Amino acid sequence: NAGVTQTPKFRILKIGQSMTLQCTQDMNHNYMYWYRQDPGMGLKLIYYSVGAGITDKGEVPNGYNVSRSTTEDFPLRLELAAPSQTSVYFCASSYGDRGPGYTFGSGTRLTVV
Amino acid sequence: ILNVEQSPQSLHVQEGDSTNFTCSFPSSNFYALHWYRWETAKSPEALFVMTLNGDEKKKGRISATLNTKEGYSYLYIKGSQPEDSATYLCAFRPGATNKLIFGTGTLLAVQP
């Protein structure tokens, strides 16, 4: 099983550019999440989804958008990139509720210059 | 704002030492407590999900306990090995939400 696959692994964006971080999972998990990791900080939740067609904001949603048209895919869209969005982004999925924990992707390191 | 605190921030031990770390979380509105192991250049891997006060979980040399009434969990590693070197994250899930709140982790370095 591939688990959770994120692309790209690295990206450099210029201020004001847009991009989509891709995330797909093959475990038929209903729940999917996007986190960002900044130095010295814990993982911060950006957006999450409890199923296809349902998304909700996390702690730090500003500057991002998501969609969940299928169970497998949960892309994260950055519009008008800003230096504050320089971070490592992790996608994760789970069965939800009290299951065996989250399965994380390998991360995307994004630099905005 | 819900805070999850982990201590110590970092720990250096010798191979064979046993060690433990603490995760503190709000004692009200508890739903679940997760532990993850995060090796450098990899992604976090789930160790335990704990849901009941008094829960004890074990996986090999790693075990965890949970006290929801006082809001803490301990992670123990018996006989540390160099391959145990990683950051250990805990995460608290409040009731009636689908959100995990992560601590900043304890970085463990095991010297051979």
Coordinates of C-alpha atoms in Angstrom, one line a residue:
Chain A
N1 CA 0.0 0.0 0.0
A2 CA 1.2 3.5 -0.8
G3 CA -0.5 5.0 2.2
V4 CA -0.6 8.8 2.0
T5 CA 1.2 10.3 -1.0
Q6 CA 2.1 14.0 -1.2
T7 CA 3.5 15.9 -4.1
P8 CA 5.6 17.8 -4.7
K9 CA 8.3 17.2 -2.0
F10 CA 9.9 20.6 -2.5
R11 CA 8.8 23.8 -4.1
I12 CA 10.0 27.4 -4.2
L13 CA 7.3 30.0 -5.0
K14 CA 7.6 33.7 -5.6
I15 CA 5.4 36.1 -3.6
G16 CA 2.0 36.3 -5.1
Q17 CA 2.2 33.0 -7.0
S18 CA -0.3 30.3 -6.5
M19 CA 0.1 26.5 -6.2
T20 CA -1.7 23.3 -5.2
L21 CA -0.2 20.7 -2.9
Q22 CA -1.6 17.3 -3.8
C23 CA -2.5 14.6 -1.3
T24 CA -4.0 11.2 -2.0
Q25 CA -4.6 8.2 0.1
D26 CA -5.4 4.6 -0.8
M27 CA -6.6 3.3 2.6
N28 CA -10.3 4.4 2.2
H29 CA -10.0 6.7 5.2
N30 CA -12.8 9.1 5.6
Y31 CA -10.9 11.7 7.5
M32 CA -8.1 13.8 6.0
Y33 CA -6.1 16.7 7.3
W34 CA -3.5 19.3 6.4
Y35 CA -1.0 20.5 8.9
R36 CA 1.9 22.9 8.7
Q37 CA 5.1 22.6 10.8
D38 CA 7.1 25.7 11.6
P39 CA 10.4 25.6 13.5
G40 CA 9.9 25.3 17.3
M41 CA 6.2 25.0 16.9
G42 CA 3.9 22.0 17.0
L43 CA 2.0 20.8 14.0
K44 CA -0.8 23.3 13.3
L45 CA -4.0 22.2 11.6
I46 CA -4.9 24.2 8.5
Y47 CA -8.0 22.4 7.2
Y48 CA -9.6 19.0 7.6
S49 CA -12.3 16.9 6.0
V50 CA -14.5 14.2 7.5
G51 CA -15.6 12.8 4.1
A52 CA -16.1 13.6 0.4
G53 CA -17.8 17.0 0.0
I54 CA -17.2 18.1 3.6
T55 CA -14.4 20.4 4.7
D56 CA -13.8 22.6 7.7
K57 CA -11.3 25.1 9.0
G58 CA -8.5 24.3 11.5
E59 CA -6.4 26.6 13.6
V60 CA -4.6 28.5 10.8
P61 CA -6.8 28.5 7.6
N62 CA -6.1 32.0 6.3
G63 CA -4.5 32.0 2.9
Y64 CA -5.4 28.5 2.0
N65 CA -8.3 26.6 0.4
V66 CA -9.2 22.9 0.1
S67 CA -11.7 20.7 -1.6
R68 CA -12.6 17.1 -1.2
S69 CA -14.4 15.8 -4.3
T70 CA -13.4 12.1 -3.7
T71 CA -12.5 10.0 -0.7
E72 CA -8.9 9.6 -1.9
D73 CA -7.9 13.2 -2.7
F74 CA -7.5 16.3 -0.5
P75 CA -5.6 19.0 -2.3
L76 CA -4.5 22.2 -0.6
R77 CA -4.5 25.4 -2.6
L78 CA -2.3 28.4 -1.8
E79 CA -3.5 31.6 -3.4
L80 CA -1.2 34.7 -3.5
A81 CA 1.7 33.1 -1.7
A82 CA 3.3 35.1 1.1
P83 CA 6.6 34.6 3.0
S84 CA 4.6 33.6 6.1
Q85 CA 3.5 30.5 4.3
T86 CA 7.1 29.2 4.1
S87 CA 6.8 25.9 6.0
V88 CA 6.7 22.2 5.8
Y89 CA 3.2 20.9 5.0
F90 CA 1.9 17.5 6.0
C91 CA -1.2 15.7 4.8
A92 CA -2.6 13.0 7.0
S93 CA -5.6 10.6 7.0
S94 CA -7.4 8.5 9.5
Y95 CA -10.4 6.3 10.1
G96 CA -11.5 9.0 12.4
D97 CA -12.7 8.8 15.9
R98 CA -10.6 6.5 18.1
G99 CA -8.9 4.5 15.4
P100 CA -5.2 3.6 15.2
G101 CA -4.0 7.1 14.8
Y102 CA -3.2 9.2 11.8
T103 CA -1.1 8.2 8.8
F104 CA 1.0 11.0 7.5
G105 CA 2.5 11.8 4.1
S106 CA 6.1 12.5 3.7
G107 CA 5.7 16.3 3.6
T108 CA 6.1 19.2 1.2
R109 CA 8.8 21.8 2.0
L110 CA 7.6 25.1 0.6
T111 CA 9.7 28.3 0.5
V112 CA 8.1 31.6 -0.6
V113 CA 10.6 34.2 -1.7
Chain B
I1 CA -6.7 28.2 23.5
L2 CA -5.9 24.6 24.3
N3 CA -2.3 23.9 25.1
V4 CA -0.4 20.6 25.0
E5 CA 2.9 20.7 26.6
Q6 CA 5.7 18.2 26.5
S7 CA 8.8 17.9 28.7
P8 CA 11.7 17.8 28.4
Q9 CA 12.2 19.5 25.1
S10 CA 15.2 17.3 24.5
L11 CA 17.0 14.4 26.1
H12 CA 20.4 12.8 25.6
V13 CA 20.8 9.3 27.0
Q14 CA 23.3 6.4 26.7
E15 CA 22.4 3.2 24.9
G16 CA 20.8 0.9 27.5
D17 CA 19.3 3.7 29.6
S18 CA 15.6 3.8 30.3
T19 CA 13.9 7.1 29.9
N20 CA 10.5 8.7 30.1
F21 CA 8.8 11.9 28.9
T22 CA 5.7 13.8 29.9
C23 CA 2.7 15.1 28.0
S24 CA 0.4 17.6 29.7
F25 CA -3.0 18.4 28.3
P26 CA -6.3 19.9 29.5
S27 CA -8.1 17.7 32.0
S28 CA -11.6 18.7 30.9
N29 CA -13.4 17.6 27.7
F30 CA -11.0 14.7 27.1
Y31 CA -11.6 12.4 24.1
A32 CA -8.3 10.8 23.1
L33 CA -4.5 11.2 23.5
H34 CA -2.1 10.2 20.7
W35 CA 1.6 9.4 20.7
Y36 CA 3.7 9.6 17.5
R37 CA 7.3 8.8 16.8
W38 CA 9.0 11.2 14.2
E39 CA 12.4 10.3 12.8
T40 CA 14.5 12.9 11.0
A41 CA 13.6 13.2 7.3
K42 CA 10.6 11.0 7.7
S43 CA 6.9 11.6 8.6
P44 CA 5.3 11.0 12.1
E45 CA 4.3 7.4 12.8
A46 CA 1.5 6.5 15.2
L47 CA 2.6 4.7 18.4
F48 CA -0.5 4.7 20.6
V49 CA -4.0 6.1 20.8
M50 CA -5.3 6.2 24.4
T51 CA -8.9 6.9 25.3
L52 CA -9.6 5.7 28.9
N53 CA -8.3 7.0 32.2
G54 CA -5.7 4.5 33.5
D55 CA -5.0 3.2 30.0
E56 CA -1.6 1.5 29.6
K57 CA -0.3 0.6 26.1
K58 CA 2.8 -1.2 25.1
K59 CA 4.7 -1.8 21.9
G60 CA 8.0 -3.6 22.3
R61 CA 10.2 -1.6 24.7
I62 CA 7.9 1.5 24.5
S63 CA 4.9 1.9 26.8
A64 CA 2.6 4.7 27.7
T65 CA 0.2 5.5 30.6
L66 CA -2.7 8.0 30.8
N67 CA -4.2 10.0 33.5
T68 CA -7.2 12.0 32.2
K69 CA -8.3 13.4 35.6
E70 CA -5.0 15.2 36.1
G71 CA -4.2 15.7 32.4
Y72 CA -1.0 13.9 31.8
S73 CA 0.5 11.0 29.9
Y74 CA 3.9 9.4 30.3
L75 CA 5.9 7.6 27.5
Y76 CA 8.5 5.2 28.7
I77 CA 11.4 3.6 26.7
K78 CA 13.1 0.7 28.3
G79 CA 16.8 0.0 27.4
S80 CA 17.1 2.8 24.8
Q81 CA 18.8 1.9 21.5
P82 CA 20.3 4.3 18.9
E83 CA 17.4 3.5 16.6
D84 CA 15.0 5.0 19.2
S85 CA 16.5 8.4 18.4
A86 CA 13.6 10.6 17.2
T87 CA 11.1 13.2 18.2
Y88 CA 8.2 11.9 20.2
L89 CA 5.0 13.9 19.7
C90 CA 1.8 13.7 21.8
A91 CA -1.5 15.1 20.6
F92 CA -4.7 15.8 22.5
R93 CA -8.2 15.4 21.0
P94 CA -10.9 17.3 22.8
G95 CA -14.4 15.8 22.8
A96 CA -16.9 16.8 20.1
T97 CA -14.1 17.9 17.6
N98 CA -12.2 16.2 14.9
K99 CA -9.0 18.1 15.6
L100 CA -5.8 16.9 17.2
I101 CA -3.7 19.5 19.0
F102 CA -0.1 18.6 18.9
G103 CA 2.7 19.4 21.4
T104 CA 6.1 20.5 20.2
G105 CA 7.7 17.1 21.0
T106 CA 10.6 15.7 23.0
L107 CA 13.7 15.1 20.9
L108 CA 15.5 12.0 22.1
A109 CA 19.1 11.3 21.2
V110 CA 20.5 7.9 22.2
Q111 CA 24.3 7.7 22.1
P112 CA 25.9 4.3 21.3

